[in-house]
Each structure stands twice: as structure tokens, then as C-alpha cells.
PDB file of C-alpha atoms in Angstrom:
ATOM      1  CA  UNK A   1      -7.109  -3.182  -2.984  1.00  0.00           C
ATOM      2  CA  UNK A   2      -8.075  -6.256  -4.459  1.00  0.00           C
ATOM      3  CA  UNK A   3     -10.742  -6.332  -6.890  1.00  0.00           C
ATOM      4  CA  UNK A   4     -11.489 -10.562  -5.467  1.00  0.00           C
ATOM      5  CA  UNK A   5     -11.945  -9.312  -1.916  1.00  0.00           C
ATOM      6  CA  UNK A   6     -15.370  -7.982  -0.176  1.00  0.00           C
ATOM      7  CA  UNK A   7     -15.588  -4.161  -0.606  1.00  0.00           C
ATOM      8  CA  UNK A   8     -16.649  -2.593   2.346  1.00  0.00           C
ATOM      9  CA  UNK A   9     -19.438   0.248   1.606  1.00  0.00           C
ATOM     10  CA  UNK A  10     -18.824   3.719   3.009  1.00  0.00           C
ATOM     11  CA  UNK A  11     -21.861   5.948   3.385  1.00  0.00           C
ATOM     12  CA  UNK A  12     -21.107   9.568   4.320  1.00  0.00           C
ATOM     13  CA  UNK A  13     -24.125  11.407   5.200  1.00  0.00           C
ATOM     14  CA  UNK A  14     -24.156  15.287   5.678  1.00  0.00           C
ATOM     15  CA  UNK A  15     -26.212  17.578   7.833  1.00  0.00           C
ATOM     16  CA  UNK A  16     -30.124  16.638   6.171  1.00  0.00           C
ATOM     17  CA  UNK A  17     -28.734  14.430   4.074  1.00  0.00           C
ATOM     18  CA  UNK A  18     -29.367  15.966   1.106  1.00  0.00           C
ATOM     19  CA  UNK A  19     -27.425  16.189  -2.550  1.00  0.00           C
ATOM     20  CA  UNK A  20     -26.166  13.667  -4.894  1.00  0.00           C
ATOM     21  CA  UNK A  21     -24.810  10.695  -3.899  1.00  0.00           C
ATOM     22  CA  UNK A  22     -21.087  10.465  -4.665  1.00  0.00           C
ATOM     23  CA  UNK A  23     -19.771   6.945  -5.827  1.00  0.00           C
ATOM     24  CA  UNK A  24     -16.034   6.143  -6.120  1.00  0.00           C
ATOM     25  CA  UNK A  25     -14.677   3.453  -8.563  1.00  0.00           C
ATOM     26  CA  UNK A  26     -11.398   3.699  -7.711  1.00  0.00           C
ATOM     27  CA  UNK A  27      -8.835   2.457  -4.859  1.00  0.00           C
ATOM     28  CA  UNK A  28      -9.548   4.802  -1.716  1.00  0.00           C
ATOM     29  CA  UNK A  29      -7.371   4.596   1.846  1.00  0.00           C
ATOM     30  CA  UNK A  30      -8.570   5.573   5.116  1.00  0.00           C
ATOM     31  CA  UNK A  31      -6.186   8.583   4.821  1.00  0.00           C
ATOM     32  CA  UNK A  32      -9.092  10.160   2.042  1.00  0.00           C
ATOM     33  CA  UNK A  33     -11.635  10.184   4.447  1.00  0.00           C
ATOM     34  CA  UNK A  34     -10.263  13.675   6.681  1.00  0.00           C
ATOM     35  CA  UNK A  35      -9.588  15.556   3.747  1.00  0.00           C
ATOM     36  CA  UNK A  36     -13.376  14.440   2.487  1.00  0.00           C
ATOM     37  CA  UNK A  37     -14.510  15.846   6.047  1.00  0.00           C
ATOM     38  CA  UNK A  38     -12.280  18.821   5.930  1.00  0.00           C
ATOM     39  CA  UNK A  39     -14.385  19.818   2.371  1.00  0.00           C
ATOM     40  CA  UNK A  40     -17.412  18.678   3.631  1.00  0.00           C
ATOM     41  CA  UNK A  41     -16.907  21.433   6.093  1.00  0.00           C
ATOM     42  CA  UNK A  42     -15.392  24.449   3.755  1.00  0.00           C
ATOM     43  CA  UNK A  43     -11.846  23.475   5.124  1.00  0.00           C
ATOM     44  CA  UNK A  44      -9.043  23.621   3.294  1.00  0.00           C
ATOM     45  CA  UNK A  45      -5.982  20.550   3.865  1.00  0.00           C
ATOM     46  CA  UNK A  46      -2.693  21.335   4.988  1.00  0.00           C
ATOM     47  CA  UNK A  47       0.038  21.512   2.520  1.00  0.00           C
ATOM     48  CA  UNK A  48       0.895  18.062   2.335  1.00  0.00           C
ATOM     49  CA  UNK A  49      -1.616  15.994   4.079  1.00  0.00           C
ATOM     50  CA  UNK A  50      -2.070  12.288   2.748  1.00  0.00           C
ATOM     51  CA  UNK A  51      -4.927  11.463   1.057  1.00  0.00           C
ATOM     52  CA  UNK A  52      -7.391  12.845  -1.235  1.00  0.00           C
ATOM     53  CA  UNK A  53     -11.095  14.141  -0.551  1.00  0.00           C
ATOM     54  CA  UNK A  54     -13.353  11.179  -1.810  1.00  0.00           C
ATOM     55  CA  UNK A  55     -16.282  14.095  -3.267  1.00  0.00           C
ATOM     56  CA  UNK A  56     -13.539  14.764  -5.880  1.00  0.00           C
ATOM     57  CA  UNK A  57     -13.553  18.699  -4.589  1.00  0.00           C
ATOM     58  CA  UNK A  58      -9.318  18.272  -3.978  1.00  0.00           C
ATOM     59  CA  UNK A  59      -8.173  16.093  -6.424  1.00  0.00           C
ATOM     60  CA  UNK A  60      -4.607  16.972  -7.777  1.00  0.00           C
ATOM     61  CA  UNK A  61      -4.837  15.000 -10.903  1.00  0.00           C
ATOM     62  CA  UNK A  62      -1.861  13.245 -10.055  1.00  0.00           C
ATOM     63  CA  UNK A  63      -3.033  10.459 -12.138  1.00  0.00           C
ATOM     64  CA  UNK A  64      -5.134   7.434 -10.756  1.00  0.00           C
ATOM     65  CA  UNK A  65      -6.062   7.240  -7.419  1.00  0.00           C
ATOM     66  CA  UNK A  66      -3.671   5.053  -5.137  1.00  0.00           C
ATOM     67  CA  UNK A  67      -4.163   2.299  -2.354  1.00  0.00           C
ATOM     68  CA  UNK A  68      -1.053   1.513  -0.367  1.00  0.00           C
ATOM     69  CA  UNK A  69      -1.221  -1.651   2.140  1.00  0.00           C
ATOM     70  CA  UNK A  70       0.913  -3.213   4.527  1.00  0.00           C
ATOM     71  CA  UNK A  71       0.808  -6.989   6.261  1.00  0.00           C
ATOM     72  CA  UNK A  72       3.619  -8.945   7.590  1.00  0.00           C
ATOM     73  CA  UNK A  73       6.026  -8.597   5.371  1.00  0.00           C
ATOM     74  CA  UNK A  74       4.239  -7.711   2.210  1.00  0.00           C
ATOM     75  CA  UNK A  75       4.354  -4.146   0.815  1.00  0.00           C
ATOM     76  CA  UNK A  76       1.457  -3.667  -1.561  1.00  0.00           C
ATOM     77  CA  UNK A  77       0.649  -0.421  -4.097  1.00  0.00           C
ATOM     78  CA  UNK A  78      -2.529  -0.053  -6.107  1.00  0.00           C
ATOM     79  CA  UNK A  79      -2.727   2.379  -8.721  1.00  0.00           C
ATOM     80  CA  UNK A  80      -5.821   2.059 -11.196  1.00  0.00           C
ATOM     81  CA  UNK A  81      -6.104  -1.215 -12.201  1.00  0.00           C
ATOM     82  CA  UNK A  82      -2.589  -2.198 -11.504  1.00  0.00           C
ATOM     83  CA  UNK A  83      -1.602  -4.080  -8.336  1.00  0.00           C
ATOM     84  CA  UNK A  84       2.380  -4.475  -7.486  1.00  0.00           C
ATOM     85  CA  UNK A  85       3.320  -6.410  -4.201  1.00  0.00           C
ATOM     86  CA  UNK A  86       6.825  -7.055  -2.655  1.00  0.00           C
ATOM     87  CA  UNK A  87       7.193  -9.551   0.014  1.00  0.00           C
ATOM     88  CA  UNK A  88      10.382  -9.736   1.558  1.00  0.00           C
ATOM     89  CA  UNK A  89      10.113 -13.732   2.936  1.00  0.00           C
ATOM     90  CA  UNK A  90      11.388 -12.958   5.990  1.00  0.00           C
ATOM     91  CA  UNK A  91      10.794 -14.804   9.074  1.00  0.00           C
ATOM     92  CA  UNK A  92       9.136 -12.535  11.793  1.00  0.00           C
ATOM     93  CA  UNK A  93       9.667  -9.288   9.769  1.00  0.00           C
ATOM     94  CA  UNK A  94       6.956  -7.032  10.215  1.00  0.00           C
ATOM     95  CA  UNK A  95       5.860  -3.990   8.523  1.00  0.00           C
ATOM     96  CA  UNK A  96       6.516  -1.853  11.805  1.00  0.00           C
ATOM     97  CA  UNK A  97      10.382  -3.024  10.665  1.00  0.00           C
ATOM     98  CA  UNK A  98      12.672  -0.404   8.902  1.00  0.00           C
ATOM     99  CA  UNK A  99      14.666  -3.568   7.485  1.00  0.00           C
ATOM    100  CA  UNK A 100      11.423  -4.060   5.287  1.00  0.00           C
ATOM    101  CA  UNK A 101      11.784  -0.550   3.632  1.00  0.00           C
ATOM    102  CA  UNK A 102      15.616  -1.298   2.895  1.00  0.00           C
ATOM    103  CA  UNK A 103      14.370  -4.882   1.635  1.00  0.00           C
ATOM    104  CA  UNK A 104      11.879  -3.065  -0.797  1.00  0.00           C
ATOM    105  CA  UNK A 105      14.694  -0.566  -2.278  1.00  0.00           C
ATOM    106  CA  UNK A 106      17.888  -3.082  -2.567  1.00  0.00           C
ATOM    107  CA  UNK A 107      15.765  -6.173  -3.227  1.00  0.00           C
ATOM    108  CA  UNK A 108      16.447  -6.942  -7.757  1.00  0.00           C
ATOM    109  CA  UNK A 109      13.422  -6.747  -9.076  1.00  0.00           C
ATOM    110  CA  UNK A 110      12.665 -10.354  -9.631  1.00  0.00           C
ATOM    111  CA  UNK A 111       8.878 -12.425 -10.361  1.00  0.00           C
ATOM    112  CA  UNK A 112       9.618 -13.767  -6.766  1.00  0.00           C
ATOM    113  CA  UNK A 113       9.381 -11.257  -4.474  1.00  0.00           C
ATOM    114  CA  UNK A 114       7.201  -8.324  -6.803  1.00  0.00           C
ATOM    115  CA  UNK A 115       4.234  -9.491  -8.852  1.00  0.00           C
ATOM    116  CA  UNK A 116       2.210  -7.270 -10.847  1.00  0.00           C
ATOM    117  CA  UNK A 117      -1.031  -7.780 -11.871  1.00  0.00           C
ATOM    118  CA  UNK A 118      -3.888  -5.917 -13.696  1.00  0.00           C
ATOM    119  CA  UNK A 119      -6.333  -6.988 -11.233  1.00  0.00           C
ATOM    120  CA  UNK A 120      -9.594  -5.822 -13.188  1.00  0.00           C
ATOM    121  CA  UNK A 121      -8.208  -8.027 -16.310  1.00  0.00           C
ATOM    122  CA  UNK A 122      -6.603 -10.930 -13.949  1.00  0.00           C
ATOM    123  CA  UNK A 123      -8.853 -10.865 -10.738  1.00  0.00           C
ATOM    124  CA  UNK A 124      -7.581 -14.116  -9.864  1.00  0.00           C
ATOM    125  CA  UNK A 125      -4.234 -13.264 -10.191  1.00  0.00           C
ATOM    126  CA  UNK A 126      -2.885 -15.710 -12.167  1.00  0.00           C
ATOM    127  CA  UNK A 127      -0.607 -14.204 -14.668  1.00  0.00           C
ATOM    128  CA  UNK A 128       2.194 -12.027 -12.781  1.00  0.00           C
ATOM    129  CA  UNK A 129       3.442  -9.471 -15.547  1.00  0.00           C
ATOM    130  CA  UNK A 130       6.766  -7.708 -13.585  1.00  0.00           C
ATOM    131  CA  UNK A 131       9.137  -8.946 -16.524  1.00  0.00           C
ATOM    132  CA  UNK A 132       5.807  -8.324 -19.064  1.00  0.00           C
ATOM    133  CA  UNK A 133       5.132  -4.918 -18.014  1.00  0.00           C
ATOM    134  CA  UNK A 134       8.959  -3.776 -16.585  1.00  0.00           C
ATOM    135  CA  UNK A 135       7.993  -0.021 -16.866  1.00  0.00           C
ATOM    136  CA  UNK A 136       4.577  -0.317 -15.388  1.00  0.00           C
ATOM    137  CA  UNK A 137       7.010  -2.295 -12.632  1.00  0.00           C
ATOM    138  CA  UNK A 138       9.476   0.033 -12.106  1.00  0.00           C
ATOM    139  CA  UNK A 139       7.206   2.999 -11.776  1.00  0.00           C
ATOM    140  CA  UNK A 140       4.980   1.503  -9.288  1.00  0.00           C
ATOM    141  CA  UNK A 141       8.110   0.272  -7.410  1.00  0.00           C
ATOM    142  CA  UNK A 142       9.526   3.445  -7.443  1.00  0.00           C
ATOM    143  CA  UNK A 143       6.078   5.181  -5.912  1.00  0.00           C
ATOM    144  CA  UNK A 144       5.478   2.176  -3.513  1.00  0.00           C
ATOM    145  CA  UNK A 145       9.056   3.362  -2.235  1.00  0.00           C
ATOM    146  CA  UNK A 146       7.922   7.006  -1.779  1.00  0.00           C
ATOM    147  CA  UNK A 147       4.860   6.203   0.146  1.00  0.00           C
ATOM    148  CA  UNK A 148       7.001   4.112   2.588  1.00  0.00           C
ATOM    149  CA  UNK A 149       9.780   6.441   2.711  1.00  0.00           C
ATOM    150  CA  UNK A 150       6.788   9.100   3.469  1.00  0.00           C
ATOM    151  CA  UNK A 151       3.743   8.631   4.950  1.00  0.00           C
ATOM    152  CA  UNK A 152       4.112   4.799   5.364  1.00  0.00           C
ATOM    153  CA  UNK A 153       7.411   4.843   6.943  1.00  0.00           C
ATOM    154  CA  UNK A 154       7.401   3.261  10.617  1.00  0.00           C
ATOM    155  CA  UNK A 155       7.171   5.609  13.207  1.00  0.00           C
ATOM    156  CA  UNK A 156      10.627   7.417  13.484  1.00  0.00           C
ATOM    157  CA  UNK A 157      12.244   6.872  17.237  1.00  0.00           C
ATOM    158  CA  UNK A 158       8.997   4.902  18.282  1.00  0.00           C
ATOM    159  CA  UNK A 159      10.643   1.377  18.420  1.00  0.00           C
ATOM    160  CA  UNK A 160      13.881   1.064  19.975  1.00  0.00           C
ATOM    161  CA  UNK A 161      16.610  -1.917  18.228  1.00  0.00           C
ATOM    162  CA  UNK A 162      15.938  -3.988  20.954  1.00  0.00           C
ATOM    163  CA  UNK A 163      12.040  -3.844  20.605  1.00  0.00           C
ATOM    164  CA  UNK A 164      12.737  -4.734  16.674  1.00  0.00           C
ATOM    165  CA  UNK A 165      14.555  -7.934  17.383  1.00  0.00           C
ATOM    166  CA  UNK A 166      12.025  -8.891  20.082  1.00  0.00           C
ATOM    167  CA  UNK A 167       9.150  -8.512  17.037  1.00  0.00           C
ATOM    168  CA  UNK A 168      11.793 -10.572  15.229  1.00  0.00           C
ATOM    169  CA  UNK A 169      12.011 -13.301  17.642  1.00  0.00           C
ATOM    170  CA  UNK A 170       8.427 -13.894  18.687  1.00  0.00           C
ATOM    171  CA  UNK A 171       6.351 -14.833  15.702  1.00  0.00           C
ATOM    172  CA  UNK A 172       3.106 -13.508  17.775  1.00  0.00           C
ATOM    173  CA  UNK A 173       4.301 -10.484  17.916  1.00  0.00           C
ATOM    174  CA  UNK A 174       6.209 -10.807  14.277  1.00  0.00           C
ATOM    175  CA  UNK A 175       4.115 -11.151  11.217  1.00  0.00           C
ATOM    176  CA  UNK A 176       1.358  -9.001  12.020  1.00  0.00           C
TER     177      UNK A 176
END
């Protein structure tokens, strides 16, 4: 996700291994990798299904490819070479939380909790451009929203209120 952070290789090899090798410059998720098996095998994805096949064989052209990230309480959206964050600064609030996806979507838009950055440009991250670049902002926002709403919500039913406040309570258990 970040361009200042070790890249981990991924070699896929095929039945004799032979064919062009296949390099990706852009942001991939884990979620790419079954629908890269599925057309390594002839499959077709299901309607729907996350991610996108990394041999370039399903691509929607959607646009760029996206990387979506969650830690503690940080929400984090990579889309080309643009990288928005939110952290919510919450004590003990963890991404397994549904308070964090309410946090992301009635949270103002502020340089505190979003930053922006065009991490190829500003691998450091020095310069945060949210009030700089407000529609590049609000359109990752609004996407970063989506994917948590979607397939990055919490697990629906899978964590009771009183399991919630104990991840609240116990900052072992909390942040990560």
C-alpha cells in the first residue's frame, strides 16, 4: 500500500511453468489472488466476487487498481498513486468495530483524521493534500466507504455488543 514499505514478491507458477512472466505495478490485495487461480484454471468468478485476477484476463476497467487496509483504528484506500487514510483516535477501537465504519461516514472531513497523499510523488509522506486535492478526497472517501460497507464490513452477527466493549476495554485485545 505504501510505496516506503518492503514489497513482498509473489511468484505464481503454473503446471511446467511455462509462458510469460506477468508483473504487476499496481496496488494488489489478497482478495486478487482466487480470481487469478480461478483464470488460471478456465474458471469463470462469481458475479460479484472481490478482487481482480492479477494476469489481467478479468479486469473491469473500473479505473486503477485498489488496495484497501485495515489496523487499529485506521481505515486506509489506495487507488493508483493516491493514498487516503482515516483514523478515528479512538482508544481501543478496532477495525473488527462497526463504530469505526460510522466514524469513517459522519467524521468532517478534516487534515486530522484523513490525509491524502500521492505516495509515488511524496513517498515520505510529508505533504498531506485533503484540503489541496478535496475532489481526489471526497472520491476516495466515498469508495473507502463502499469497500467497508461491502466487502470490508465486520462480520455481520459474529461479535455480540458485549464482545465489542470487551475489545474496547482491554487494549490487548483492542487496537489490533
Amino acid at each position: 500500500v505504501l510505496e516506503r514499505t518492503v514489497h513482498v514478491p509473489l511468484d505464481l507458477v503454473g503446471p511446467g511453468g511455462a509462458g510469460s512472466p506477468v508483473a504487476s505495478d499496481t496496488p494488489v490485495e489478497l482478495v486478487d489472488l482466487y480470481p487469478t487461480f480461478l483464470e488460471l484454471g478456465g474458471a469463470a468468478p462469481a458475479a460479484g466476487m472481490p478482487g481482480q485476477s492479477l494476469l489481467g484476463g478479468s479486469l473491469d476497467g473500473e479505473g486503477e487498481s485498489v488496495a484497501y487496509v485495515e489496523f487499529g483504528d485506521m481505515l486506509a484506500l489506495r487507488e493508483g498513486d493516491d493514498l487516503l487514510t482515516f483514523r478515528a483516535y479512538t482508544p481501543n477501537l478496532t477495525a473488527l468495530d462497526p463504530a469505526l465504519t460510522d466514524r469513517l461516514e459522519f467524521e468532517s472531513v478534516d487534515a486530522e483524521k484523513y490525509s491524502l497523499f500521492r505516495v509515488n510523488e511524496d513517498p515520505l509522506q510529508g505533504r498531506n493534500l485533503v484540503h489541496h486535492e478535496w475532489e481526489t478526497t471526497l472520491r476516495c472517501r466515498s469508495r473507502l466507504a463502499a469497500i467497508r460497507r461491502g466487502v470490508g464490513a465486520p462480520p455481520a452477527d459474529s461479535l455480540r455488543p458485549e464482545r465489542i466493549q470487551e475489545l474496547r476495554r482491554h487494549a490487548r485485545e483492542g487496537y489490533w
